[in-house]
Amino acid sequence: MLTPGGLPPLDAGERERAAELAARIRARIADHGGWLPFSAFMQAALYEPGLGYYMADGAIFGGAGDFVTAPELSPLFAACLADAVAPLLAAAGDGEILELGAGSGRLARELVAALARRGCAPRRYRIVEPSPRLQERQRRLLEHADAGTTAFEWLAAPPRDAWSGVALANEVVDALPVDRFRVTAEGCEAIGVTADGDAFRWQTQPAGRELTAVVAGLQRRLLQPMPQGFNSELRIGQDVWLRDAAAALARGALVVIDYGLPRAQYYHASRDGGTLAAFRRHRRIADVLAAPGTQDLTAWVDFSALADAARAAGLDPAGFATQAHFLLATGIDTELARLVDAAPERDRAAHRQAAATLLLPGEMGERFKVMALARGIRGPFHGFGFRNLGASL
Ligand SMILES: C[S@@+](CC[C@H](N)C(=O)[O-])C[C@H]1O[C@@H](n2cnc3c(N)ncnc32)[C@H](O)[C@@H]1O
């Protein structure tokens, strides 16, 4: 049986989990005077221990899951990333890799294989994964990987001891909680969540001091300020995430890949309503607040805010490109030919189609961007396009 949108209904286990998580969120709303900022709702919906979307059992990635990421789609992504990462590892001086939010572990497996083909597999590949269940899945995949001399290790949090190399975050920042706001004549109001019986509803409330200050700062920096009534979102927590992720990076780069825009486009009047979305089984779900823990919640990345956070954390925004530019510059043509030549006839069309999905403007080619944030190295930032970003982004 399918629901009206063509979705299979939630199974009994999913319904039970959503009900338990909803009860916890309702209790928090009651404790906070009847209203929660959306970031607190999103944090619970995605990361509540044992119940959140990333913390509970479920397929998540791939055809049977809710969405497909670039490394899940094709080994071409890791092969091209290797072309950019290899010179950065060398520049960092025998560098290692730190992957933040490794999902199924496929990028780790394929990136190490691609670097090994180039004769520069890292000594160590560490993964910071907050979800115990995804960590388990990564361990299962990687213990069978032909990793050669590379040792995989898992960390509960980014390292505190100095290290050099490349940190990678593919589709991680979009999964960090956001707050919603609406522009008013006085500044802005917060759009948060309240309980209405068993359901959750949006409700506005006067913005707190932090949100007011961040929106006011944003308005000052926009050549075309957001008009009254415009609503969107802000990811205030990404500054701390980025600072911590790179805190102990002595020499090297943090590479962030995600869907997003520079701030002028992100907060353009035509994007009224923002970019927050819920997904289940490859379909966009209209009710973001429904059945918490059973659908992915995500919002696009403001890459200008990320570049600002990087500068504040002592990193240099050293390159910014669309995914299509990045993959073409790092040899996707050659990699596709190699993959197709080696593949049985029946798989060849799928490899070509995956390359098209990674590259086409209406698919992942332009929505996704690649940003290099460097510390203590001068490149080469192969494939990262637009350099010397300065304040231009
Ligand atoms: C959308 S998935 C992407 C997975 C993988 N990178 C890929 O491209 O297939 C988001 C991942 O980020 C992880 N994550 C969420 N918050 C994180 C944080 N603060 N630090 C590191 N990883 C985080 C999630 O558990 C999950 O593994």
Tab-separated table of C-alpha atoms and ligand atoms in Angstrom:
chain	number	residue	atom	x	y	z
A	1	MET	CA	0.000	0.000	0.000
A	2	LEU	CA	1.203	3.517	-0.778
A	3	THR	CA	0.221	6.796	0.830
A	4	PRO	CA	-1.353	9.453	-1.470
A	5	GLY	CA	2.122	10.803	-2.345
A	6	GLY	CA	3.166	7.322	-3.506
A	7	LEU	CA	5.150	6.730	-0.304
A	8	PRO	CA	5.080	3.432	1.559
A	9	PRO	CA	3.464	4.142	4.964
A	10	LEU	CA	5.649	4.126	8.081
A	11	ASP	CA	5.995	0.636	9.496
A	12	ALA	CA	5.053	-0.186	13.104
A	13	GLY	CA	8.636	0.262	14.357
A	14	GLU	CA	8.976	3.658	12.671
A	15	ARG	CA	5.611	4.811	14.045
A	16	GLU	CA	6.587	3.741	17.552
A	17	ARG	CA	9.952	5.484	17.338
A	18	ALA	CA	8.407	8.684	15.962
A	19	ALA	CA	5.820	8.640	18.782
A	20	GLU	CA	8.530	8.229	21.442
A	21	LEU	CA	10.656	11.000	19.986
A	22	ALA	CA	7.604	13.262	19.557
A	23	ALA	CA	6.758	12.735	23.254
A	24	ARG	CA	10.300	13.772	24.246
A	25	ILE	CA	10.109	16.856	22.041
A	26	ARG	CA	6.695	17.777	23.466
A	27	ALA	CA	8.158	17.533	26.986
A	28	ARG	CA	10.981	19.884	25.968
A	29	ILE	CA	8.515	22.325	24.439
A	30	ALA	CA	6.544	22.294	27.719
A	31	ASP	CA	9.765	22.819	29.734
A	32	HIS	CA	10.629	25.825	27.559
A	33	GLY	CA	7.335	27.638	28.044
A	34	GLY	CA	5.485	26.126	25.075
A	35	TRP	CA	7.936	26.948	22.273
A	36	LEU	CA	11.257	25.571	20.953
A	37	PRO	CA	13.640	27.136	18.442
A	38	PHE	CA	13.634	25.059	15.250
A	39	SER	CA	17.336	24.194	15.733
A	40	ALA	CA	16.408	22.307	18.937
A	41	PHE	CA	13.652	20.418	17.086
A	42	MET	CA	16.029	19.569	14.204
A	43	GLN	CA	18.779	18.473	16.611
A	44	ALA	CA	16.348	16.036	18.266
A	45	ALA	CA	14.788	14.844	14.983
A	46	LEU	CA	18.209	13.966	13.541
A	47	TYR	CA	20.446	13.190	16.527
A	48	GLU	CA	18.392	12.194	19.590
A	49	PRO	CA	20.274	9.133	20.933
A	50	GLY	CA	18.605	5.931	19.704
A	51	LEU	CA	15.674	7.736	18.095
A	52	GLY	CA	16.930	10.494	15.774
A	53	TYR	CA	17.029	9.981	12.036
A	54	TYR	CA	20.799	9.371	11.921
A	55	MET	CA	20.897	7.499	15.231
A	56	ALA	CA	18.248	4.797	14.710
A	57	ASP	CA	18.045	1.823	12.360
A	58	GLY	CA	17.107	2.485	8.760
A	59	ALA	CA	18.577	2.444	5.278
A	60	ILE	CA	19.134	6.248	4.871
A	61	PHE	CA	21.505	6.086	1.880
A	62	GLY	CA	21.036	4.606	-1.571
A	63	GLY	CA	18.100	3.354	-3.637
A	64	ALA	CA	16.336	1.657	-0.699
A	65	GLY	CA	16.954	4.641	1.578
A	66	ASP	CA	15.902	8.273	1.518
A	67	PHE	CA	18.588	10.023	-0.530
A	68	VAL	CA	21.734	9.338	-2.553
A	69	THR	CA	24.978	11.221	-1.992
A	70	ALA	CA	27.730	11.572	-4.590
A	71	PRO	CA	29.993	8.834	-3.127
A	72	GLU	CA	26.981	6.514	-2.928
A	73	LEU	CA	26.142	7.223	-6.547
A	74	SER	CA	29.469	6.451	-8.176
A	75	PRO	CA	33.153	5.716	-7.478
A	76	LEU	CA	33.884	8.577	-9.925
A	77	PHE	CA	33.399	11.050	-7.079
A	78	ALA	CA	36.145	9.555	-4.920
A	79	ALA	CA	38.422	9.057	-7.933
A	80	CYS	CA	38.214	12.773	-8.770
A	81	LEU	CA	38.510	13.839	-5.142
A	82	ALA	CA	41.748	11.824	-4.977
A	83	ASP	CA	43.161	14.011	-7.752
A	84	ALA	CA	42.616	17.095	-5.579
A	85	VAL	CA	43.494	15.495	-2.236
A	86	ALA	CA	46.792	13.851	-3.277
A	87	PRO	CA	48.710	17.124	-3.801
A	88	LEU	CA	47.247	18.570	-0.598
A	89	LEU	CA	48.433	15.549	1.411
A	90	ALA	CA	51.894	16.041	-0.079
A	91	ALA	CA	51.848	19.791	0.647
A	92	ALA	CA	50.859	19.055	4.261
A	93	GLY	CA	53.897	16.723	4.506
A	94	ASP	CA	52.921	13.031	4.532
A	95	GLY	CA	49.422	14.085	5.542
A	96	GLU	CA	46.568	11.979	6.820
A	97	ILE	CA	42.819	12.185	6.243
A	98	LEU	CA	40.072	13.071	8.708
A	99	GLU	CA	36.567	12.495	7.410
A	100	LEU	CA	33.694	14.165	9.246
A	101	GLY	CA	30.364	12.339	8.980
A	102	ALA	CA	31.326	9.354	6.832
A	103	GLY	CA	27.809	7.967	6.200
A	104	SER	CA	28.049	4.402	4.914
A	105	GLY	CA	31.880	4.561	4.687
A	106	ARG	CA	31.944	4.329	0.909
A	107	LEU	CA	33.858	7.546	0.347
A	108	ALA	CA	36.533	6.342	2.781
A	109	ARG	CA	36.867	2.993	1.020
A	110	GLU	CA	36.968	4.436	-2.485
A	111	LEU	CA	39.143	7.436	-1.721
A	112	VAL	CA	41.818	5.256	-0.126
A	113	ALA	CA	41.647	2.899	-3.135
A	114	ALA	CA	41.964	5.827	-5.562
A	115	LEU	CA	44.901	7.313	-3.614
A	116	ALA	CA	46.560	3.881	-3.488
A	117	ARG	CA	46.328	3.661	-7.315
A	118	ARG	CA	48.329	6.898	-7.366
A	119	GLY	CA	50.835	5.480	-4.901
A	120	CYS	CA	49.915	7.954	-2.151
A	121	ALA	CA	47.504	6.227	0.218
A	122	PRO	CA	47.591	7.977	3.613
A	123	ARG	CA	49.054	6.198	6.647
A	124	ARG	CA	45.945	6.932	8.630
A	125	TYR	CA	42.303	7.704	7.802
A	126	ARG	CA	40.289	8.856	10.801
A	127	ILE	CA	36.531	9.249	10.929
A	128	VAL	CA	34.483	11.450	13.250
A	129	GLU	CA	30.992	9.968	13.268
A	130	PRO	CA	28.438	10.956	15.913
A	131	SER	CA	26.031	8.146	15.024
A	132	PRO	CA	27.029	4.855	16.745
A	133	ARG	CA	24.923	2.969	14.257
A	134	LEU	CA	26.587	4.592	11.217
A	135	GLN	CA	29.965	4.057	12.868
A	136	GLU	CA	29.143	0.355	13.121
A	137	ARG	CA	28.146	0.307	9.453
A	138	GLN	CA	31.402	2.048	8.483
A	139	ARG	CA	33.456	-0.446	10.494
A	140	ARG	CA	31.727	-3.376	8.774
A	141	LEU	CA	32.407	-1.937	5.326
A	142	LEU	CA	35.967	-0.855	5.994
A	143	GLU	CA	37.199	-3.947	7.797
A	144	HIS	CA	36.691	-5.792	4.498
A	145	ALA	CA	38.182	-3.023	2.371
A	146	ASP	CA	41.492	-3.617	0.683
A	147	ALA	CA	43.037	-0.650	2.446
A	148	GLY	CA	46.682	-1.648	1.935
A	149	THR	CA	48.781	0.193	4.465
A	150	THR	CA	46.090	2.669	5.558
A	151	ALA	CA	44.800	2.300	9.113
A	152	PHE	CA	41.191	3.339	9.752
A	153	GLU	CA	40.323	4.798	13.136
A	154	TRP	CA	37.178	6.263	14.663
A	155	LEU	CA	36.998	9.274	16.945
A	156	ALA	CA	34.161	10.568	19.104
A	157	ALA	CA	35.125	14.163	18.334
A	158	PRO	CA	37.679	15.972	16.122
A	159	PRO	CA	41.283	15.425	17.282
A	160	ARG	CA	42.829	17.702	19.889
A	161	ASP	CA	46.446	16.757	19.112
A	162	ALA	CA	48.085	18.568	16.225
A	163	TRP	CA	47.864	16.748	12.887
A	164	SER	CA	48.413	17.613	9.226
A	165	GLY	CA	46.543	16.596	6.110
A	166	VAL	CA	43.054	16.918	4.672
A	167	ALA	CA	39.714	17.036	6.509
A	168	LEU	CA	36.673	16.170	4.393
A	169	ALA	CA	32.985	16.882	4.970
A	170	ASN	CA	30.647	15.742	2.202
A	171	GLU	CA	26.993	16.595	2.857
A	172	VAL	CA	27.628	17.135	6.558
A	173	VAL	CA	27.043	20.872	6.990
A	174	ASP	CA	23.557	20.640	5.444
A	175	ALA	CA	22.684	18.173	8.223
A	176	LEU	CA	23.683	20.575	11.034
A	177	PRO	CA	20.647	22.227	12.694
A	178	VAL	CA	19.335	25.582	11.438
A	179	ASP	CA	17.085	28.230	12.944
A	180	ARG	CA	14.253	29.813	10.984
A	181	PHE	CA	13.484	33.548	11.015
A	182	ARG	CA	11.200	36.092	9.373
A	183	VAL	CA	12.222	39.670	8.598
A	184	THR	CA	10.038	42.283	10.301
A	185	ALA	CA	9.943	46.097	10.349
A	186	GLU	CA	11.896	46.018	13.647
A	187	GLY	CA	14.414	43.357	12.598
A	188	CYS	CA	13.294	39.752	12.741
A	189	GLU	CA	11.241	37.186	14.603
A	190	ALA	CA	12.086	33.539	15.245
A	191	ILE	CA	9.984	30.810	13.621
A	192	GLY	CA	9.963	27.913	16.045
A	193	VAL	CA	7.893	24.906	17.002
A	194	THR	CA	4.961	24.446	19.336
A	195	ALA	CA	2.873	21.380	20.196
A	196	ASP	CA	-0.745	21.120	19.114
A	197	GLY	CA	-2.151	17.893	20.541
A	198	ASP	CA	-0.036	15.133	18.994
A	199	ALA	CA	1.119	17.351	16.141
A	200	PHE	CA	3.749	20.077	15.887
A	201	ARG	CA	3.062	23.508	14.428
A	202	TRP	CA	5.168	26.477	13.388
A	203	GLN	CA	4.898	29.490	15.646
A	204	THR	CA	6.731	32.797	15.623
A	205	GLN	CA	8.178	34.432	18.709
A	206	PRO	CA	10.242	37.613	19.224
A	207	ALA	CA	13.830	36.800	18.260
A	208	GLY	CA	16.381	36.352	21.022
A	209	ARG	CA	19.500	38.485	21.229
A	210	GLU	CA	21.754	36.158	19.203
A	211	LEU	CA	19.331	35.658	16.296
A	212	THR	CA	18.578	39.413	16.206
A	213	ALA	CA	22.287	40.235	16.039
A	214	VAL	CA	23.063	37.624	13.363
A	215	VAL	CA	20.169	38.699	11.129
A	216	ALA	CA	21.105	42.386	11.571
A	217	GLY	CA	24.710	41.557	10.584
A	218	LEU	CA	23.450	39.619	7.581
A	219	GLN	CA	21.258	42.532	6.468
A	220	ARG	CA	24.240	44.911	6.658
A	221	ARG	CA	26.290	42.654	4.405
A	222	LEU	CA	23.661	42.087	1.740
A	223	LEU	CA	23.748	44.579	-1.131
A	224	GLN	CA	20.014	43.903	-1.475
A	225	PRO	CA	18.715	43.438	2.087
A	226	MET	CA	15.997	40.880	2.725
A	227	PRO	CA	12.563	42.504	2.462
A	228	GLN	CA	10.004	42.589	5.260
A	229	GLY	CA	8.077	39.287	5.463
A	230	PHE	CA	10.968	37.301	3.911
A	231	ASN	CA	11.680	34.066	5.756
A	232	SER	CA	14.692	31.821	5.621
A	233	GLU	CA	17.142	30.014	7.875
A	234	LEU	CA	20.522	30.464	9.533
A	235	ARG	CA	22.985	27.868	10.767
A	236	ILE	CA	24.457	29.594	13.789
A	237	GLY	CA	26.096	26.382	15.104
A	238	GLN	CA	28.288	25.876	12.051
A	239	ASP	CA	30.901	28.332	13.357
A	240	VAL	CA	31.597	26.139	16.386
A	241	TRP	CA	31.461	22.972	14.270
A	242	LEU	CA	34.023	24.380	11.841
A	243	ARG	CA	36.314	25.748	14.566
A	244	ASP	CA	36.322	22.368	16.336
A	245	ALA	CA	36.725	20.375	13.117
A	246	ALA	CA	39.892	22.269	12.240
A	247	ALA	CA	41.099	23.126	15.754
A	248	ALA	CA	44.148	20.835	15.681
A	249	LEU	CA	44.869	21.033	11.933
A	250	ALA	CA	48.420	22.336	11.754
A	251	ARG	CA	48.995	22.188	7.980
A	252	GLY	CA	46.534	21.220	5.309
A	253	ALA	CA	42.942	21.922	4.300
A	254	LEU	CA	39.347	21.323	5.236
A	255	VAL	CA	37.333	20.471	2.109
A	256	VAL	CA	33.587	21.063	2.389
A	257	ILE	CA	31.255	19.727	-0.295
A	258	ASP	CA	27.535	20.381	-0.090
A	259	TYR	CA	24.554	21.987	-1.751
A	260	GLY	CA	24.523	25.676	-1.147
A	261	LEU	CA	24.969	29.217	-2.358
A	262	PRO	CA	26.861	32.399	-1.578
A	263	ARG	CA	24.826	34.665	0.713
A	264	ALA	CA	23.655	37.092	-2.000
A	265	GLN	CA	21.821	34.234	-3.726
A	266	TYR	CA	20.846	32.374	-0.549
A	267	TYR	CA	19.030	35.403	0.847
A	268	HIS	CA	17.823	36.788	-2.491
A	269	ALA	CA	14.174	37.920	-2.403
A	270	SER	CA	13.298	35.162	-4.901
A	271	ARG	CA	14.274	32.487	-2.303
A	272	ASP	CA	11.623	33.565	0.166
A	273	GLY	CA	10.718	30.526	2.261
A	274	GLY	CA	14.317	29.303	2.538
A	275	THR	CA	15.755	25.936	1.634
A	276	LEU	CA	14.732	23.731	4.565
A	277	ALA	CA	13.371	20.402	3.315
A	278	ALA	CA	12.367	16.942	4.529
A	279	PHE	CA	13.000	13.774	2.522
A	280	ARG	CA	11.830	10.199	2.766
A	281	ARG	CA	12.257	7.492	0.156
A	282	HIS	CA	13.617	9.996	-2.377
A	283	ARG	CA	10.556	12.216	-2.116
A	284	ARG	CA	10.265	15.658	-0.633
A	285	ILE	CA	7.831	15.635	2.286
A	286	ALA	CA	5.707	18.760	2.681
A	287	ASP	CA	5.422	18.573	6.492
A	288	VAL	CA	8.906	19.106	7.910
A	289	LEU	CA	7.590	18.672	11.462
A	290	ALA	CA	5.793	15.349	10.895
A	291	ALA	CA	6.920	12.021	12.393
A	292	PRO	CA	10.311	13.227	13.759
A	293	GLY	CA	13.158	10.774	13.305
A	294	THR	CA	11.650	9.074	10.260
A	295	GLN	CA	12.582	11.670	7.632
A	296	ASP	CA	15.783	13.473	6.794
A	297	LEU	CA	15.816	17.194	7.524
A	298	THR	CA	18.263	19.374	5.639
A	299	ALA	CA	18.899	22.963	4.596
A	300	TRP	CA	21.316	24.396	2.051
A	301	VAL	CA	24.676	25.814	3.108
A	302	ASP	CA	25.433	29.552	3.079
A	303	PHE	CA	29.001	29.304	1.766
A	304	SER	CA	29.720	32.979	2.513
A	305	ALA	CA	28.912	32.349	6.183
A	306	LEU	CA	31.114	29.262	6.053
A	307	ALA	CA	33.996	31.304	4.566
A	308	ASP	CA	33.549	33.901	7.351
A	309	ALA	CA	33.570	31.176	10.007
A	310	ALA	CA	36.708	29.752	8.401
A	311	ARG	CA	38.518	33.094	8.552
A	312	ALA	CA	37.503	33.490	12.187
A	313	ALA	CA	38.966	30.035	12.845
A	314	GLY	CA	42.271	30.927	11.162
A	315	LEU	CA	41.620	29.138	7.878
A	316	ASP	CA	42.028	30.682	4.457
A	317	PRO	CA	39.143	30.204	1.969
A	318	ALA	CA	41.406	29.088	-0.859
A	319	GLY	CA	38.986	27.856	-3.497
A	320	PHE	CA	35.318	27.642	-4.367
A	321	ALA	CA	33.810	25.852	-7.348
A	322	THR	CA	30.682	24.094	-8.491
A	323	GLN	CA	30.852	20.320	-8.273
A	324	ALA	CA	30.706	20.132	-12.083
A	325	HIS	CA	33.737	22.414	-12.412
A	326	PHE	CA	35.582	20.474	-9.733
A	327	LEU	CA	34.923	17.051	-11.273
A	328	LEU	CA	35.772	18.197	-14.819
A	329	ALA	CA	39.016	19.788	-13.569
A	330	THR	CA	39.981	16.652	-11.647
A	331	GLY	CA	39.573	14.329	-14.611
A	332	ILE	CA	36.077	12.834	-14.537
A	333	ASP	CA	36.286	12.274	-18.332
A	334	THR	CA	39.346	10.058	-18.000
A	335	GLU	CA	38.009	8.313	-14.896
A	336	LEU	CA	34.685	7.579	-16.610
A	337	ALA	CA	36.463	6.095	-19.640
A	338	ARG	CA	38.561	3.898	-17.305
A	339	LEU	CA	35.495	2.760	-15.369
A	340	VAL	CA	33.435	2.030	-18.482
A	341	ASP	CA	36.295	0.125	-20.152
A	342	ALA	CA	36.707	-2.082	-17.087
A	343	ALA	CA	32.955	-2.654	-16.582
A	344	PRO	CA	30.814	-5.422	-18.047
A	345	GLU	CA	28.588	-4.206	-20.885
A	346	ARG	CA	25.439	-4.303	-18.732
A	347	ASP	CA	26.870	-1.779	-16.185
A	348	ARG	CA	28.228	0.767	-18.629
A	349	ALA	CA	25.056	2.811	-19.146
A	350	ALA	CA	24.643	3.129	-15.354
A	351	HIS	CA	28.196	4.514	-14.994
A	352	ARG	CA	27.545	7.086	-17.732
A	353	GLN	CA	24.235	8.040	-16.167
A	354	ALA	CA	25.846	8.480	-12.751
A	355	ALA	CA	28.456	10.798	-14.305
A	356	ALA	CA	25.659	12.848	-15.861
A	357	THR	CA	23.884	13.098	-12.481
A	358	LEU	CA	27.094	14.302	-10.817
A	359	LEU	CA	27.695	16.917	-13.538
A	360	LEU	CA	24.418	18.225	-14.946
A	361	PRO	CA	23.259	21.690	-13.832
A	362	GLY	CA	19.732	20.503	-12.966
A	363	GLU	CA	21.108	17.549	-11.007
A	364	MET	CA	24.140	17.799	-8.713
A	365	GLY	CA	26.542	19.736	-10.970
A	366	GLU	CA	25.619	23.278	-9.953
A	367	ARG	CA	23.657	22.921	-6.727
A	368	PHE	CA	26.687	21.303	-5.086
A	369	LYS	CA	29.771	23.369	-4.383
A	370	VAL	CA	33.269	22.503	-3.266
A	371	MET	CA	35.186	24.785	-0.901
A	372	ALA	CA	38.820	24.467	0.219
A	373	LEU	CA	39.747	26.079	3.545
A	374	ALA	CA	43.495	26.031	4.007
A	375	ARG	CA	45.872	26.412	6.918
A	376	GLY	CA	49.641	26.648	6.614
A	377	ILE	CA	49.874	25.516	2.977
A	378	ARG	CA	49.811	27.447	-0.277
A	379	GLY	CA	48.182	24.731	-2.372
A	380	PRO	CA	48.120	23.394	-5.034
A	381	PHE	CA	44.326	23.704	-4.903
A	382	HIS	CA	43.749	21.567	-7.913
A	383	GLY	CA	40.151	21.724	-9.183
A	384	PHE	CA	38.942	24.253	-6.625
A	385	GLY	CA	38.393	27.039	-9.161
A	386	PHE	CA	37.771	30.535	-7.854
A	387	ARG	CA	40.743	31.580	-5.681
A	388	ASN	CA	41.577	34.675	-3.698
A	389	LEU	CA	38.019	34.840	-2.517
A	390	GLY	CA	38.735	37.668	-0.113
A	391	ALA	CA	35.452	39.261	0.901
A	392	SER	CA	33.964	38.642	-2.541
A	393	LEU	CA	31.930	35.630	-1.592
B	1	LIG	C1	23.944	13.379	4.794
B	1	LIG	S1	25.003	12.295	5.666
B	1	LIG	C2	26.409	12.275	4.565
B	1	LIG	C3	27.238	11.037	4.709
B	1	LIG	C4	28.462	10.918	3.806
B	1	LIG	N1	29.420	11.977	4.018
B	1	LIG	C5	28.068	10.845	2.353
B	1	LIG	O1	28.376	11.773	1.602
B	1	LIG	O2	27.452	9.852	1.952
B	1	LIG	C6	25.527	13.273	7.039
B	1	LIG	C7	26.571	12.632	7.914
B	1	LIG	O3	27.093	13.612	8.817
B	1	LIG	C8	27.133	13.059	10.114
B	1	LIG	N2	27.172	14.161	11.080
B	1	LIG	C9	26.162	14.858	11.592
B	1	LIG	N3	26.606	15.796	12.463
B	1	LIG	C10	27.942	15.698	12.494
B	1	LIG	C11	28.979	16.377	13.208
B	1	LIG	N4	28.711	17.349	14.052
B	1	LIG	N5	30.252	15.995	12.981
B	1	LIG	C12	30.555	15.004	12.121
B	1	LIG	N6	29.610	14.325	11.423
B	1	LIG	C13	28.321	14.661	11.611
B	1	LIG	C14	25.921	12.162	10.124
B	1	LIG	O4	25.898	11.237	11.192
B	1	LIG	C15	26.085	11.481	8.756
B	1	LIG	O5	27.070	10.482	8.765
